[in-house]
Protein backbone atom coordinates (compact mmCIF):
# COMPACT_ATOMS: atom_id res chain seq x y z
CA MET A 1 0.00 0.00 0.00
CA THR A 2 1.32 3.44 -0.93
CA HIS A 3 0.36 6.83 0.46
CA ILE A 4 0.19 10.50 -0.46
CA ALA A 5 3.65 12.02 -0.06
CA ALA A 6 3.22 15.55 -1.45
CA VAL A 7 0.58 17.94 -2.79
CA ASN A 8 1.75 20.92 -4.85
CA THR A 9 -0.17 23.71 -6.59
CA VAL A 10 0.41 26.10 -9.45
CA ILE A 11 -1.79 28.78 -11.03
CA VAL A 12 -2.03 28.76 -14.82
CA GLN A 13 -3.66 31.14 -17.30
CA LEU A 14 -4.64 29.63 -20.63
CA PRO A 15 -5.16 32.02 -23.58
CA THR A 16 -8.80 32.10 -24.67
CA ARG A 17 -9.99 31.62 -28.25
CA ARG A 18 -12.41 34.48 -27.69
CA GLU A 19 -13.78 36.23 -24.62
CA HIS A 20 -16.24 33.99 -22.81
CA LYS A 21 -18.42 35.73 -20.25
CA TRP A 22 -21.71 35.23 -18.49
CA THR A 23 -23.89 37.40 -16.28
CA GLY A 24 -21.95 38.44 -13.18
CA LEU A 25 -18.52 37.29 -14.38
CA THR A 26 -15.87 40.03 -14.14
CA GLU A 27 -12.65 38.09 -14.75
CA PRO A 28 -11.36 35.95 -17.62
CA ILE A 29 -11.81 32.21 -17.64
CA GLY A 30 -8.76 29.94 -17.65
CA ARG A 31 -6.89 31.31 -14.62
CA TYR A 32 -7.13 28.16 -12.56
CA ILE A 33 -5.27 26.06 -9.98
CA ILE A 34 -3.54 22.85 -11.03
CA VAL A 35 -2.75 20.27 -8.33
CA LYS A 36 0.01 17.68 -8.57
CA MET A 37 -0.21 14.90 -5.99
CA THR A 38 2.73 12.52 -5.63
CA ASP A 39 2.71 9.19 -3.83
CA ALA A 40 5.54 7.48 -1.97
CA ASP A 41 6.49 5.55 -5.13
CA GLY A 42 6.86 8.72 -7.21
CA ARG A 43 3.65 8.40 -9.24
CA ALA A 44 1.73 11.61 -9.92
CA GLY A 45 -1.98 12.38 -9.98
CA TRP A 46 -3.47 15.61 -11.29
CA GLY A 47 -6.41 17.81 -10.33
CA GLU A 48 -7.79 21.26 -11.07
CA ALA A 49 -9.94 23.89 -9.40
CA ALA A 50 -11.68 26.09 -11.97
CA ALA A 51 -12.29 28.64 -9.22
CA LEU A 52 -13.75 32.09 -9.89
CA LYS A 53 -14.31 34.80 -7.29
CA ASP A 54 -17.59 35.78 -8.97
CA TRP A 55 -19.03 32.26 -8.90
CA GLY A 56 -21.06 31.10 -5.94
CA GLY A 57 -24.42 29.92 -4.72
CA GLU A 58 -27.51 31.97 -4.04
CA PHE A 59 -27.94 34.33 -1.09
CA GLY A 60 -24.32 33.87 -0.01
CA ARG A 61 -24.73 30.20 0.98
CA TYR A 62 -21.73 29.26 -1.11
CA PHE A 63 -19.06 31.77 -1.97
CA GLY A 64 -16.51 32.49 -4.67
CA GLU A 65 -13.07 30.92 -4.46
CA SER A 66 -10.34 32.68 -6.42
CA SER A 67 -7.30 30.77 -7.62
CA SER A 68 -5.10 32.45 -5.04
CA ILE A 69 -7.51 31.53 -2.23
CA VAL A 70 -7.69 27.93 -3.43
CA GLY A 71 -3.92 27.73 -3.62
CA HIS A 72 -3.58 29.02 -0.06
CA VAL A 73 -6.22 26.62 1.29
CA ILE A 74 -4.56 23.63 -0.36
CA ASP A 75 -1.00 24.60 0.56
CA ARG A 76 -1.80 25.62 4.14
CA TYR A 77 -4.54 23.16 5.12
CA LEU A 78 -5.56 20.41 2.71
CA GLY A 79 -2.19 19.19 1.49
CA PRO A 80 -0.78 18.65 4.99
CA ALA A 81 -4.08 17.11 6.12
CA VAL A 82 -4.07 14.36 3.48
CA ALA A 83 -0.38 13.48 3.73
CA GLY A 84 -0.01 9.78 4.51
CA VAL A 85 -3.51 8.84 3.28
CA ASP A 86 -3.96 6.02 0.77
CA PRO A 87 -5.16 7.92 -2.34
CA ALA A 88 -7.74 5.20 -2.98
CA ASN A 89 -9.35 5.86 0.42
CA ILE A 90 -11.53 8.74 -0.75
CA VAL A 91 -13.73 8.58 2.37
CA GLU A 92 -10.76 9.22 4.65
CA LEU A 93 -9.44 11.88 2.29
CA HIS A 94 -12.69 13.85 2.56
CA ALA A 95 -12.93 13.30 6.31
CA ARG A 96 -9.49 14.77 6.82
CA MET A 97 -10.14 17.73 4.55
CA ASP A 98 -13.48 18.51 6.20
CA ALA A 99 -11.93 18.23 9.66
CA VAL A 100 -9.15 20.70 8.97
CA ILE A 101 -11.29 23.45 7.33
CA LYS A 102 -14.98 23.98 6.56
CA GLY A 103 -16.22 24.78 3.09
CA TYR A 104 -13.96 25.46 0.08
CA PRO A 105 -15.46 22.75 -2.15
CA TYR A 106 -13.43 23.74 -5.22
CA ALA A 107 -10.15 23.40 -3.33
CA LYS A 108 -11.22 20.03 -1.94
CA ALA A 109 -12.38 18.86 -5.36
CA ALA A 110 -8.98 19.60 -6.92
CA VAL A 111 -7.20 17.54 -4.26
CA GLU A 112 -9.72 14.72 -4.62
CA PHE A 113 -9.37 14.61 -8.42
CA ALA A 114 -5.62 14.14 -8.03
CA ALA A 115 -6.22 11.32 -5.53
CA TYR A 116 -8.64 9.56 -7.89
CA ASP A 117 -6.16 9.94 -10.75
CA LEU A 118 -3.37 8.53 -8.61
CA ALA A 119 -5.51 5.66 -7.30
CA GLY A 120 -6.65 4.70 -10.79
CA LYS A 121 -3.09 4.66 -12.09
CA ARG A 122 -1.94 2.51 -9.18
CA LEU A 123 -4.83 0.05 -9.56
CA GLY A 124 -4.68 0.02 -13.36
CA VAL A 125 -8.27 1.18 -13.92
CA PRO A 126 -9.93 4.36 -15.22
CA VAL A 127 -11.62 6.61 -12.68
CA HIS A 128 -15.13 5.76 -13.87
CA VAL A 129 -14.52 2.19 -12.67
CA LEU A 130 -13.74 3.58 -9.21
CA LEU A 131 -17.04 5.49 -9.38
CA GLY A 132 -19.03 2.33 -10.10
CA GLY A 133 -18.52 1.64 -13.78
CA ARG A 134 -19.21 3.15 -17.18
CA ALA A 135 -22.84 4.00 -17.93
CA ARG A 136 -21.96 5.42 -21.37
CA ALA A 137 -18.98 5.30 -23.69
CA ARG A 138 -19.45 8.80 -25.12
CA VAL A 139 -20.44 12.12 -23.58
CA PRO A 140 -22.50 14.41 -25.87
CA VAL A 141 -21.16 17.96 -25.88
CA THR A 142 -23.11 21.19 -25.46
CA HIS A 143 -21.29 24.17 -26.96
CA SER A 144 -21.63 27.34 -24.88
CA ILE A 145 -21.98 30.76 -26.49
CA GLY A 146 -21.14 33.54 -24.05
CA LEU A 147 -22.31 37.14 -23.93
CA ILE A 148 -21.04 38.16 -27.36
CA PRO A 149 -22.62 40.31 -30.09
CA VAL A 150 -25.56 38.77 -31.92
CA GLU A 151 -23.71 38.66 -35.25
CA GLU A 152 -20.79 36.77 -33.71
CA ALA A 153 -23.13 34.33 -31.99
CA GLU A 154 -24.92 33.69 -35.28
CA LYS A 155 -21.65 32.95 -37.09
CA GLU A 156 -20.39 30.70 -34.29
CA ALA A 157 -23.65 28.74 -34.16
CA ALA A 158 -23.51 28.01 -37.88
CA GLN A 159 -19.95 26.67 -37.66
CA VAL A 160 -20.65 24.60 -34.54
CA ALA A 161 -23.63 23.01 -36.28
CA ALA A 162 -21.50 22.22 -39.32
CA GLU A 163 -18.94 20.53 -37.05
CA GLY A 164 -21.56 18.09 -35.76
CA ILE A 165 -22.30 19.48 -32.29
CA ARG A 166 -25.98 18.90 -31.57
CA THR A 167 -26.66 21.18 -28.58
CA ILE A 168 -25.89 24.87 -28.06
CA LYS A 169 -26.31 26.80 -24.82
CA ILE A 170 -26.64 30.57 -25.04
CA LYS A 171 -25.73 32.86 -22.16
CA ILE A 172 -28.48 35.42 -21.51
CA GLY A 173 -29.68 37.45 -18.53
CA GLY A 174 -28.59 40.89 -19.64
CA GLU A 175 -30.70 43.12 -21.88
CA PRO A 176 -33.99 41.37 -22.76
CA LYS A 177 -34.19 42.57 -26.37
CA ARG A 178 -30.64 41.42 -27.03
CA ASP A 179 -31.32 38.09 -25.32
CA ILE A 180 -34.32 37.39 -27.55
CA ALA A 181 -32.47 38.54 -30.66
CA VAL A 182 -29.51 36.24 -30.05
CA VAL A 183 -31.75 33.20 -29.50
CA ARG A 184 -33.60 33.95 -32.73
CA ALA A 185 -30.32 34.39 -34.63
CA VAL A 186 -28.80 31.19 -33.27
CA ARG A 187 -31.92 29.19 -34.11
CA GLU A 188 -31.87 30.48 -37.68
CA ALA A 189 -28.14 29.86 -38.08
CA ALA A 190 -28.00 26.43 -36.43
CA GLY A 191 -31.11 25.06 -38.07
CA PRO A 192 -34.20 23.20 -36.86
CA ASP A 193 -32.41 20.08 -35.61
CA MET A 194 -30.13 21.82 -33.11
CA ASP A 195 -31.11 21.61 -29.44
CA ILE A 196 -30.92 25.13 -28.01
CA CYS A 197 -30.75 25.99 -24.31
CA VAL A 198 -30.43 29.31 -22.51
CA ASP A 199 -28.65 30.16 -19.26
CA ALA A 200 -29.32 33.43 -17.42
CA ASN A 201 -26.98 32.79 -14.46
CA GLU A 202 -29.59 34.44 -12.19
CA GLY A 203 -29.54 37.48 -14.47
CA TYR A 204 -33.24 38.33 -14.23
CA ARG A 205 -34.26 40.10 -11.05
CA THR A 206 -37.69 38.55 -10.63
CA PRO A 207 -39.69 35.58 -11.93
CA GLY A 208 -41.93 38.02 -13.77
CA GLU A 209 -39.03 39.59 -15.62
CA ALA A 210 -37.69 36.16 -16.54
CA LEU A 211 -41.08 34.97 -17.77
CA VAL A 212 -41.55 37.91 -20.12
CA VAL A 213 -38.30 37.03 -21.88
CA LEU A 214 -38.52 33.24 -21.76
CA ARG A 215 -42.10 33.11 -23.05
CA GLU A 216 -40.97 35.08 -26.08
CA MET A 217 -38.05 32.66 -26.55
CA GLU A 218 -40.24 29.57 -26.39
CA LYS A 219 -41.25 30.06 -30.01
CA TYR A 220 -37.65 29.10 -30.89
CA ARG A 221 -38.06 25.68 -29.20
CA LEU A 222 -35.81 25.72 -26.14
CA LYS A 223 -34.50 22.44 -24.73
CA TYR A 224 -34.32 24.03 -21.26
CA ALA A 225 -33.89 27.37 -19.47
CA GLU A 226 -31.14 27.39 -16.85
CA GLN A 227 -31.22 29.37 -13.59
CA PRO A 228 -33.36 32.32 -14.77
CA CYS A 229 -33.20 34.10 -11.39
CA MET A 230 -31.90 33.66 -7.86
CA GLY A 231 -33.65 31.33 -5.42
CA ILE A 232 -35.16 27.89 -5.86
CA GLU A 233 -38.62 29.20 -4.92
CA ARG A 234 -38.34 31.82 -7.65
CA ILE A 235 -37.14 29.51 -10.39
CA ALA A 236 -39.86 27.06 -9.34
CA GLU A 237 -42.37 29.85 -10.02
CA VAL A 238 -40.86 30.27 -13.48
CA ALA A 239 -40.95 26.51 -14.09
CA ARG A 240 -44.65 26.29 -13.24
CA ALA A 241 -45.47 28.98 -15.80
CA LEU A 242 -43.41 27.67 -18.74
CA ASP A 243 -43.73 24.74 -21.10
CA THR A 244 -39.92 24.70 -21.35
CA PRO A 245 -38.13 22.65 -18.66
CA VAL A 246 -36.15 24.70 -16.13
CA MET A 247 -32.71 23.74 -14.81
CA ALA A 248 -31.17 24.60 -11.43
CA ASP A 249 -27.46 25.44 -11.33
CA GLU A 250 -26.56 28.07 -8.74
CA SER A 251 -29.45 26.70 -6.65
CA ALA A 252 -28.06 23.14 -6.64
CA TRP A 253 -24.58 22.58 -5.24
CA ASN A 254 -24.75 19.38 -3.23
CA ALA A 255 -26.93 16.40 -2.29
CA HIS A 256 -28.77 18.40 0.38
CA ASP A 257 -29.80 20.99 -2.23
CA ALA A 258 -30.94 18.21 -4.55
CA ILE A 259 -33.07 16.68 -1.79
CA GLN A 260 -34.76 20.05 -1.13
CA ILE A 261 -35.45 20.52 -4.83
CA ALA A 262 -36.92 17.01 -5.08
CA GLU A 263 -39.09 17.48 -1.98
CA GLN A 264 -40.52 20.72 -3.37
CA HIS A 265 -41.02 19.32 -6.90
CA ALA A 266 -39.43 22.61 -7.86
CA ILE A 267 -37.80 22.08 -11.25
CA ASP A 268 -37.17 19.52 -13.97
CA ILE A 269 -33.36 19.36 -14.30
CA ILE A 270 -30.28 19.76 -12.10
CA SER A 271 -26.85 20.71 -13.39
CA ILE A 272 -24.20 18.64 -11.59
CA TYR A 273 -20.63 19.86 -11.22
CA THR A 274 -17.62 17.87 -10.11
CA THR A 275 -16.56 20.92 -8.11
CA LYS A 276 -19.67 22.47 -6.51
CA PRO A 277 -20.22 19.59 -4.06
CA GLY A 278 -16.49 19.18 -3.41
CA GLY A 279 -15.42 16.41 -5.78
CA LEU A 280 -16.43 13.32 -7.71
CA TYR A 281 -17.39 11.29 -4.64
CA LYS A 282 -19.94 13.90 -3.55
CA ALA A 283 -21.05 14.61 -7.12
CA MET A 284 -22.07 10.96 -7.36
CA GLU A 285 -24.20 11.54 -4.25
CA VAL A 286 -26.00 14.38 -6.06
CA ALA A 287 -26.50 12.13 -9.08
CA ALA A 288 -27.90 9.35 -6.89
CA VAL A 289 -30.47 11.70 -5.34
CA CYS A 290 -31.51 12.92 -8.78
CA ARG A 291 -31.84 9.42 -10.16
CA ALA A 292 -34.00 8.33 -7.22
CA ALA A 293 -36.18 11.43 -7.57
CA GLY A 294 -36.54 11.18 -11.34
CA ILE A 295 -34.72 14.47 -11.98
CA ALA A 296 -32.75 14.67 -15.22
CA CYS A 297 -29.14 15.91 -15.09
CA ASN A 298 -26.24 17.12 -17.15
CA VAL A 299 -22.63 17.76 -16.17
CA ASN A 300 -21.57 21.40 -16.27
CA GLY A 301 -18.55 23.40 -15.21
CA SER A 302 -16.54 26.60 -15.56
CA ILE A 303 -14.74 25.86 -18.85
CA GLU A 304 -11.94 23.90 -17.25
CA THR A 305 -8.59 23.09 -18.81
CA GLY A 306 -8.16 19.49 -19.86
CA VAL A 307 -6.95 18.53 -16.38
CA GLY A 308 -10.26 19.37 -14.71
CA ASN A 309 -12.32 18.45 -17.74
CA LEU A 310 -11.16 14.84 -17.47
CA ALA A 311 -12.99 14.69 -14.13
CA ASN A 312 -16.11 16.02 -15.86
CA ILE A 313 -15.94 13.30 -18.49
CA GLN A 314 -15.38 10.53 -15.93
CA LEU A 315 -18.42 11.71 -13.92
CA ALA A 316 -20.64 12.03 -16.99
CA SER A 317 -19.61 8.53 -18.03
CA ALA A 318 -20.27 6.94 -14.64
CA ALA A 319 -23.48 8.59 -13.38
CA PRO A 320 -26.67 7.00 -14.81
CA ALA A 321 -28.66 10.14 -13.91
CA VAL A 322 -26.67 12.17 -16.45
CA THR A 323 -28.83 11.74 -19.53
CA LEU A 324 -28.51 15.19 -21.12
CA SER A 325 -25.78 16.67 -23.28
CA CYS A 326 -23.02 18.10 -21.08
CA VAL A 327 -21.45 21.57 -21.04
CA VAL A 328 -17.87 20.34 -21.17
CA PRO A 329 -14.96 21.55 -23.32
CA VAL A 330 -13.43 19.49 -26.08
CA SER A 331 -9.95 19.93 -24.61
CA THR A 332 -7.55 20.36 -27.53
CA PRO A 333 -3.85 21.37 -27.50
CA ALA A 334 -2.80 24.08 -29.96
CA GLU A 335 -0.99 21.69 -32.29
CA PHE A 336 -4.24 19.79 -32.88
CA GLN A 337 -6.46 22.81 -33.54
CA LYS A 338 -7.24 23.13 -37.24
CA GLY A 339 -9.88 25.85 -37.18
CA GLN A 340 -12.60 23.89 -35.37
CA ILE A 341 -14.42 25.74 -32.57
CA GLY A 342 -17.09 23.37 -31.21
CA GLY A 343 -16.43 23.00 -27.50
CA ILE A 344 -13.08 24.80 -27.83
CA TYR A 345 -12.62 27.89 -25.66
CA TYR A 346 -8.83 28.10 -25.38
CA LYS A 347 -6.02 28.44 -27.92
CA ASP A 348 -4.11 25.65 -26.17
CA ASP A 349 -4.51 23.04 -23.45
CA LEU A 350 -2.57 21.19 -20.76
CA LEU A 351 -3.01 17.68 -22.19
CA HIS A 352 -0.56 15.96 -24.53
CA ALA A 353 -3.32 14.87 -26.92
CA PRO A 354 -6.83 16.12 -27.76
CA MET A 355 -10.02 14.61 -26.48
CA LYS A 356 -11.63 12.53 -29.22
CA LEU A 357 -14.88 14.00 -30.56
CA VAL A 358 -17.08 11.59 -32.54
CA ASP A 359 -20.54 12.62 -33.80
CA GLY A 360 -20.70 15.52 -31.36
CA ALA A 361 -19.65 13.45 -28.33
CA ILE A 362 -16.38 12.93 -26.44
CA GLU A 363 -15.19 9.35 -26.19
CA THR A 364 -14.58 8.41 -22.55
CA PRO A 365 -10.88 7.72 -21.89
CA VAL A 366 -10.33 4.17 -20.65
CA THR A 367 -6.66 4.18 -19.69
CA PRO A 368 -5.83 4.14 -15.95
CA GLY A 369 -6.57 7.19 -13.83
CA MET A 370 -8.30 10.16 -15.42
CA GLY A 371 -7.35 8.67 -18.76
CA MET A 372 -5.06 11.15 -20.54
CA ALA A 373 -1.51 12.38 -20.02
CA VAL A 374 -0.87 15.87 -18.64
CA ASP A 375 1.76 17.99 -20.40
CA GLU A 376 3.97 19.39 -17.64
CA ALA A 377 5.82 21.59 -20.13
CA LYS A 378 2.54 23.33 -20.96
CA ILE A 379 1.81 23.82 -17.26
CA GLU A 380 5.19 25.50 -16.92
CA LYS A 381 4.56 27.57 -20.06
CA TYR A 382 1.27 28.97 -18.79
CA ARG A 383 2.26 29.21 -15.14
CA VAL A 384 1.35 32.56 -13.55
CA ARG A 385 4.47 34.02 -12.01
CA SER A 386 3.83 36.52 -9.23
């Protein structure tokens, strides 16, 4: 039996293909924490916290974690707490992290991802096997269009459709007329067979304001409307008044939130993250609640680098409740980018090879650990030096 010998962190900043913003976001994506966990035999496992200071739950229940905060929490508290633990003992890993400091789910998730990666490599199995097995061999990709001009969104939607992506999510929640115009333009550009979703990131102040906009959008056949406003009671009010299914994101961080949503019969869909609940182990708890309650799910995130995105893919592959297309990047290093944009948000990535996209879906890696090799030279290249 081996044990965790060291946990190290580094902040990276990947260059973006184009600006990607959503309501409330004030900083660029891609400035994230990478965790390298080493065991006593010298093997390495990798994790990531796609932490943003502007990202949190509703009414201050969960709060933003910047990369610098995450780095401090891991270096000062979590790393020392998990030293000596068998990386395959995820229960003990979480118990030690929770005992040393409350909260900070993104920091804890990054450490846990590295432990899962390390455990899988040691045992010779992919992480989805450690989560219970593979429910699907491919993960359908939803391409996200941020708050960009209508003309740019229209052009991007047409290319994404031509590349074979079958679901597009549009960020809204700003100016209602613009929101409606961009949905109309994307529908026209992407064609009648594209599934189109919208995500307001709590951008509408009241259910009434959200309903005015979303009712107008329903003529363009929405797959779902995500987090139209703040508060599960408020989005439940929206859900009751729409034909379009409503998804909870900021309102649903962990299994407790999912239980409350199920008890209230509040909404139709929950967006599961690997990071919001504090890691894969706890994300599987959220998925189990949703499956028992008959709530559909996707896997979502904060446009991670390939390191964190591997955890997304492993979760989406393992959780039977995840039946919808997932908002996950198609992580692709610069040398493999040939002009394609579907699921690609950065000009480069931290993996040696690209994720394999087939018919609009990512093939689940099946090699031990998270399934793909991390490029340490790229981590060094994009390292943020203070």
